[in-house]
Short mmCIF file of C-alpha atoms in Angstrom, two decimals:
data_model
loop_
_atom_site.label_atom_id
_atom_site.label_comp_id
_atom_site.label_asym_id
_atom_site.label_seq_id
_atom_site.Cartn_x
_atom_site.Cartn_y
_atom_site.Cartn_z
CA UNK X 138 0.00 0.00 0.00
CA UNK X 139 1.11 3.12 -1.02
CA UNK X 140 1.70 6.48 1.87
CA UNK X 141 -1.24 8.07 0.11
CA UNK X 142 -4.07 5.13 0.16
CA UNK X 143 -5.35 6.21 3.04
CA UNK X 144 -7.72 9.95 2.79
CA UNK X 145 -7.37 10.56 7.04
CA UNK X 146 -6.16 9.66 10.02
CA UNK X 147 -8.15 6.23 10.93
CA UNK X 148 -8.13 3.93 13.97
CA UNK X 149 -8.64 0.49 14.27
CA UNK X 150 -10.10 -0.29 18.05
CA UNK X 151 -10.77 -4.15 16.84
CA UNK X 152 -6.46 -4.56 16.27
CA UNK X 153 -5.23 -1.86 19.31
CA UNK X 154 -3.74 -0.32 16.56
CA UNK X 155 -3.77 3.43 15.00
CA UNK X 156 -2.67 3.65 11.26
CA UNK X 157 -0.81 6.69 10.64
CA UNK X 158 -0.90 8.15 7.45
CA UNK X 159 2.59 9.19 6.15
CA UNK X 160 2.14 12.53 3.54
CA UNK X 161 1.82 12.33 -0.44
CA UNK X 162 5.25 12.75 -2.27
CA UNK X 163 5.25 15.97 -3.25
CA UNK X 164 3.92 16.87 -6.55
CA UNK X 165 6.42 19.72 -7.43
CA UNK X 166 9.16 16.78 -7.63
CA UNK X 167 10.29 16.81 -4.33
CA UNK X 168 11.53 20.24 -3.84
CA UNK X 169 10.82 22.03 -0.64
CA UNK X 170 8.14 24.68 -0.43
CA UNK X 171 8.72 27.90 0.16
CA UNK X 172 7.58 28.76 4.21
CA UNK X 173 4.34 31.61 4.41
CA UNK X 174 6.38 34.77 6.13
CA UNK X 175 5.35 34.74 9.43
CA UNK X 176 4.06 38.21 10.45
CA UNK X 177 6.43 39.53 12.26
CA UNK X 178 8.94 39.10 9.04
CA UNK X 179 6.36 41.17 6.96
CA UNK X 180 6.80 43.82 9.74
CA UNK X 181 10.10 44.20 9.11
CA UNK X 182 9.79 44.55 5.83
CA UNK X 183 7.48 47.11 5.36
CA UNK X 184 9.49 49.19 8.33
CA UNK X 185 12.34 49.04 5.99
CA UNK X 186 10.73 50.28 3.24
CA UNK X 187 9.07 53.48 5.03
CA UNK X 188 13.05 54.04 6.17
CA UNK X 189 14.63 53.61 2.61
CA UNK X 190 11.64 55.84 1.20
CA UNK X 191 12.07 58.73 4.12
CA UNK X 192 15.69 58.70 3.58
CA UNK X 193 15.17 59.22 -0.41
CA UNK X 194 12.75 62.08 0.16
CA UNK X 195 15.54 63.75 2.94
CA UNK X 196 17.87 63.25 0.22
CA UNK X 197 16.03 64.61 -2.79
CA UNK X 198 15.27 67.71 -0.75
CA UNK X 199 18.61 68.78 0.65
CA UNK X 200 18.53 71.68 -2.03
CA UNK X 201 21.56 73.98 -1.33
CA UNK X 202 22.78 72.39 1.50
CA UNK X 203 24.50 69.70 0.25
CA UNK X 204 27.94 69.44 1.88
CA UNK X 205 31.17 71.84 0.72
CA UNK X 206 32.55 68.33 -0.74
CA UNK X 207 30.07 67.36 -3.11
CA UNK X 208 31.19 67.92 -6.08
CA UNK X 209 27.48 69.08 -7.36
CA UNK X 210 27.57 72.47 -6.70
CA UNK X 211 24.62 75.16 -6.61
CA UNK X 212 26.70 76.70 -9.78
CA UNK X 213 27.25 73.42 -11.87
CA UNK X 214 24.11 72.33 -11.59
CA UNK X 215 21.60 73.12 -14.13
CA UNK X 216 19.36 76.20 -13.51
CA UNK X 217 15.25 74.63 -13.46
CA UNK X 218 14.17 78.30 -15.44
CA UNK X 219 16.74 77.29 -18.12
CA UNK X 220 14.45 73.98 -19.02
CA UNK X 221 11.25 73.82 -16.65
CA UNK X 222 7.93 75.47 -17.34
CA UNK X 223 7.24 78.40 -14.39
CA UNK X 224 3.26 77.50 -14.83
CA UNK X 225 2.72 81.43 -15.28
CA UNK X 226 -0.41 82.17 -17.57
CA UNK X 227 1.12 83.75 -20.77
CA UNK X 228 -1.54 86.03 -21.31
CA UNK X 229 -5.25 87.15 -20.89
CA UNK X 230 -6.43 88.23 -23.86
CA UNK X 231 -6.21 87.32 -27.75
CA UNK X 232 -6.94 89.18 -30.98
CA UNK X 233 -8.71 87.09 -32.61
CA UNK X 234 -7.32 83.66 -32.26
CA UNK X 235 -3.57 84.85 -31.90
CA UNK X 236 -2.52 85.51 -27.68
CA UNK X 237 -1.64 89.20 -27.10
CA UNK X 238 -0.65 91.04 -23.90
CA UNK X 239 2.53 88.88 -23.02
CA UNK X 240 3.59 90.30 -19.54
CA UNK X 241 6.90 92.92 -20.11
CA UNK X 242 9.63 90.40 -18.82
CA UNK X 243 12.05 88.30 -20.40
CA UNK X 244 9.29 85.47 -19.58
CA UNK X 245 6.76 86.97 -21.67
CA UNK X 246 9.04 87.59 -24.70
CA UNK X 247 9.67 83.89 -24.64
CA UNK X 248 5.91 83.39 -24.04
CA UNK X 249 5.10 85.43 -27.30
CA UNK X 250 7.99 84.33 -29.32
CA UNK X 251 6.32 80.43 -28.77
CA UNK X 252 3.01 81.53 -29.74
CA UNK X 253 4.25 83.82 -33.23
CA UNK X 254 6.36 81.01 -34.04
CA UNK X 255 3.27 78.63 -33.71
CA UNK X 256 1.14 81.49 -35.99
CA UNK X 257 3.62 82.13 -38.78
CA UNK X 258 4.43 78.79 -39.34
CA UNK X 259 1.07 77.71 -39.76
CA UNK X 260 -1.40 76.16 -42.78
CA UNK X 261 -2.92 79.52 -42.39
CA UNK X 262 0.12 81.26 -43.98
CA UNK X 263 -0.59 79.86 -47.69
CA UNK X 264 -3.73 82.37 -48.55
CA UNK X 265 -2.47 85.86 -49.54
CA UNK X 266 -5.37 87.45 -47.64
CA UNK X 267 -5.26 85.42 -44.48
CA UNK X 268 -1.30 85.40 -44.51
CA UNK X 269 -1.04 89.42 -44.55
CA UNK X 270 -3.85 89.57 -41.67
CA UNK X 271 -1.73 87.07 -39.48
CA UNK X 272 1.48 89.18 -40.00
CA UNK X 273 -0.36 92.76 -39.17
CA UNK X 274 -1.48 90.68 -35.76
CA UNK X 275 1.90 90.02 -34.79
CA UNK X 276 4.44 92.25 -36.31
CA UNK X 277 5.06 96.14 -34.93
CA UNK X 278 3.28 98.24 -37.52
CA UNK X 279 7.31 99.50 -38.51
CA UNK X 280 7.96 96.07 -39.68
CA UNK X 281 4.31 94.84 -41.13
CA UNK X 282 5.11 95.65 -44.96
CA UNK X 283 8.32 94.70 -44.74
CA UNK X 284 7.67 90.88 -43.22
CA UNK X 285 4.10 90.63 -45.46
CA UNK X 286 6.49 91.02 -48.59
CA UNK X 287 9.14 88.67 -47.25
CA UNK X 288 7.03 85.82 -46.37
CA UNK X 289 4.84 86.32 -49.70
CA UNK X 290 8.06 85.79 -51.60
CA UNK X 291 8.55 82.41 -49.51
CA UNK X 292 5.17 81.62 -50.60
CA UNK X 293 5.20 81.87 -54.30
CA UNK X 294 3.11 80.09 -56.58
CA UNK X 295 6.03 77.68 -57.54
CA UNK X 296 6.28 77.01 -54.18
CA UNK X 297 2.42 76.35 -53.69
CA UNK X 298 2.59 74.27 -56.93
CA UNK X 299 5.66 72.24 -55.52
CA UNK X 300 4.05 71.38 -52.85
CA UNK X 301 0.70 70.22 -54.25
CA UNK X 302 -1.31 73.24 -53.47
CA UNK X 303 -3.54 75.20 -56.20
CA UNK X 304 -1.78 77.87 -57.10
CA UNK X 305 -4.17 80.32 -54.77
CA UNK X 306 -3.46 78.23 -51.97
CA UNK X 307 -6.53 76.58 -51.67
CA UNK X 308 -5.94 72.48 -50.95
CA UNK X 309 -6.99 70.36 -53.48
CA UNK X 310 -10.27 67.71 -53.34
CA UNK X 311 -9.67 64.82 -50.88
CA UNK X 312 -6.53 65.74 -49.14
CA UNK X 313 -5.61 68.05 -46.02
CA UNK X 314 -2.81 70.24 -46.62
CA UNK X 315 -0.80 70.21 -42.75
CA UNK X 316 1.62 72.66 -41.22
CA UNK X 317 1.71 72.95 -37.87
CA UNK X 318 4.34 74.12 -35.57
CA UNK X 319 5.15 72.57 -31.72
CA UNK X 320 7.73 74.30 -29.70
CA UNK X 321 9.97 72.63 -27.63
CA UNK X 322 11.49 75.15 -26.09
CA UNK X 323 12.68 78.84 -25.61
CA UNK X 324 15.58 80.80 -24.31
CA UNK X 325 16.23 84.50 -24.55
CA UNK X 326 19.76 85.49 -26.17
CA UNK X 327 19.23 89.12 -25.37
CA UNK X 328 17.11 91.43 -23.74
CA UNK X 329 16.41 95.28 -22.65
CA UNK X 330 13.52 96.84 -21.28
CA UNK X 331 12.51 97.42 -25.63
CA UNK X 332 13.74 95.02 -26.73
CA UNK X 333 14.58 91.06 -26.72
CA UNK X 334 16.16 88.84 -28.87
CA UNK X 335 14.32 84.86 -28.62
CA UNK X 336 15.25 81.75 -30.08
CA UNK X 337 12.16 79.10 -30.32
CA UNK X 338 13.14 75.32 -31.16
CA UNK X 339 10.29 73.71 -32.55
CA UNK X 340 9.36 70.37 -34.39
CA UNK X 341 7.04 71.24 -37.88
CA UNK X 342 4.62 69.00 -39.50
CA UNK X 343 4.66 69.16 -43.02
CA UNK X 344 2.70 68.36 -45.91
CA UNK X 345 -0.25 67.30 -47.63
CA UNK X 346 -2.12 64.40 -46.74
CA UNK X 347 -4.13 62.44 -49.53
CA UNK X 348 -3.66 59.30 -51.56
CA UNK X 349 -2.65 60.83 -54.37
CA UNK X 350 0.10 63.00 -52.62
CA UNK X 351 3.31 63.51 -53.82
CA UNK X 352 4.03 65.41 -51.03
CA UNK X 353 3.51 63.44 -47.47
CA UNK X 354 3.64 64.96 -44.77
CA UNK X 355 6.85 64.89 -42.36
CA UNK X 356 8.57 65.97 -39.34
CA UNK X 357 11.30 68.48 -39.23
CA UNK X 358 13.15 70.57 -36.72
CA UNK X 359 14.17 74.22 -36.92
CA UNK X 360 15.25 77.19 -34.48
CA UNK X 361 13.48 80.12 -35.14
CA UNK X 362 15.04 83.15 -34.27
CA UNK X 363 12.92 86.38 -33.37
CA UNK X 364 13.49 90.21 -32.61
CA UNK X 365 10.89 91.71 -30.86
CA UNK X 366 9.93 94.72 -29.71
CA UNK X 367 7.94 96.21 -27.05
CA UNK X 368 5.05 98.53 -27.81
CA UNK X 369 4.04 99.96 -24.48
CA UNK X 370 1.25 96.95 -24.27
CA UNK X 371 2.78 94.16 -25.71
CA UNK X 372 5.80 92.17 -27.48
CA UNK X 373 5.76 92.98 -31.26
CA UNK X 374 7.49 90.89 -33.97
CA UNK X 375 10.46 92.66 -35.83
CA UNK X 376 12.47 90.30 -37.24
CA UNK X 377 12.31 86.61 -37.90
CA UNK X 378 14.83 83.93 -39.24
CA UNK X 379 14.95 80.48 -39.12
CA UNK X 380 17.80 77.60 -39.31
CA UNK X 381 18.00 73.63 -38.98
CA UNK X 382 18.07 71.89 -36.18
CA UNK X 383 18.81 70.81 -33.40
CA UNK X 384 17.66 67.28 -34.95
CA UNK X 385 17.19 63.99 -32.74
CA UNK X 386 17.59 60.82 -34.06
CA UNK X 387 14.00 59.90 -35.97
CA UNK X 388 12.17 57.05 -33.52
CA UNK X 389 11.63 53.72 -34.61
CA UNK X 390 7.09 54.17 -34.81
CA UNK X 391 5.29 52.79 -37.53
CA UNK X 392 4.51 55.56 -40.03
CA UNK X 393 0.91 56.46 -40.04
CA UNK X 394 -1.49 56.52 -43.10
CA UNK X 395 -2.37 59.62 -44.76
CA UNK X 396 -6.51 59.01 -43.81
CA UNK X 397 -4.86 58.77 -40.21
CA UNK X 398 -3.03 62.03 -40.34
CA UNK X 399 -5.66 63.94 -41.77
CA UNK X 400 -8.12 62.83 -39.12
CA UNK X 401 -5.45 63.43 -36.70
CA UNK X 402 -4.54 67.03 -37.86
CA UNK X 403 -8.54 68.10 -37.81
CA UNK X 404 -9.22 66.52 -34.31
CA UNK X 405 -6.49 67.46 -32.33
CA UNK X 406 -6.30 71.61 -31.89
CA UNK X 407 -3.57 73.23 -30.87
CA UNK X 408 -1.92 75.19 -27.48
CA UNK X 409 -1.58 78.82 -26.30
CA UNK X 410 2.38 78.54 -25.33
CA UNK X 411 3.59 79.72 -22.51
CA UNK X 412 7.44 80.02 -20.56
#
């Protein structure tokens, strides 16, 4: 008879005997089970997690006073305004659906240089009419002609044609013409109480989205350099110019469909920017 026969613990008054039954070979093959943790153990263990947790929080919070030997110093460290948000509103008004009234700080040039960036660099740009009307929104009234005739030689109609537009800008049947600008960051290269000089490095959509595209639309980087000047109410654009880069290395994501981008482009809206 096997140790396992036997389903309990059975005596036999007729013999004077008491069977014993010995346990069932374990099923695992033998190897011994792992003990529960006895309370006490998971006591412990949770006490020495609060500790390593409160000493992490005392150590991510020492700030300044770190000790004269650490070689992180307040001055080597970086500076949080030269990458971090503040969380400051940019602004409380618009005209029309451009932000106005940046605050008079080097904040609020960066603030408005985000937000022109985002405008001139926009799908809005390719109709004469609409194009000139943006500009006189956020150029100082010295530099309105002067930009309008600039950026109306950038869009020419070879350009339009080139890039699968009608020639009057207007997208053609069953595709969505994109250009949209995202800011990654700001930082202010000069700046006086009139004036301030802000670089904007932003990622740009571009293209037109259809089947029969020959133009699809793709991701590029730029720095976009502005002058601006300050009117008595608000930052005014000057000057604008625009270079390559910085570029990061293009991820490894499936590329989408053009039906996908389209739909993506008309759903999602866009951000009031903000330093």
């Amino acid at each position: 008879m096997s140790p396992g026969d036997e389903q309990a613990y059975t005596d036999y008054p007729e013999t004077g005997h008491t069977r014993t039954r010995l346990p069932d070979p374990d099923p695992y093959g033998g190897a011994p089970r792992r003990p529960h943790r006895t309370s006490s153990r998971s006591l412990v263990t949770v006490v020495g997690v609060v500790v390593l947790l409160i000493a992490a929080i005392a150590f991510a919070n020492r700030g300044d006073d770190a000790p004269a030997d650490n070689p992180t110093t307040k001055d080597s460290r970086p500076q949080a305004s030269s990458t971090a948000p503040s969380g400051t509103r940019p602004v409380q008004t618009t005209t029309g659906t451009i932000p106005s009234g940046f605050a008079h700080t080097a904040q609020g040039a960066q603030s408005a240089a985000a937000n022109y960036a985002v405008v001139l660099w926009s799908d809005g740009m390719v109709d004469t009419a609409n194009r000139h009307s943006l500009i006189e929104a956020v150029a100082d009234p010295s530099a309105v002609s002067r930009l309008q005739s600039v950026f109306d030689a950038n869009y020419s109609a070879d350009f339009l044609k080139n890039i699968g537009l009608n020639p009057d800008g207007s997208v053609p049947k069953d595709a969505t013409f994109v250009d949209r600008t995202l800011p990654a960051g700001t930082k202010t290269t000069s700046y006086s109480d009139d004036t301030a000089t802000v670089e904007v490095w932003c990622n740009t959509l571009f293209g037109l989205a259809g089947e029969s595209s020959n133009n699809p639309v793709t991701s590029g980087w730029s720095t976009v350099t502005f002058t601006l000047k300050w009117n008595g109410r608000d930052w005014k654009v000057l000057e604008t110019s625009q270079r390559t880069g910085p570029t990061p290395i293009t991820g490894d994501n499936p590329v989408s469909g053009a039906d996908e981008i389209g739909k993506a482009v008309k759903e999602f809206g866009g951000f009031t920017y903000a330093r």
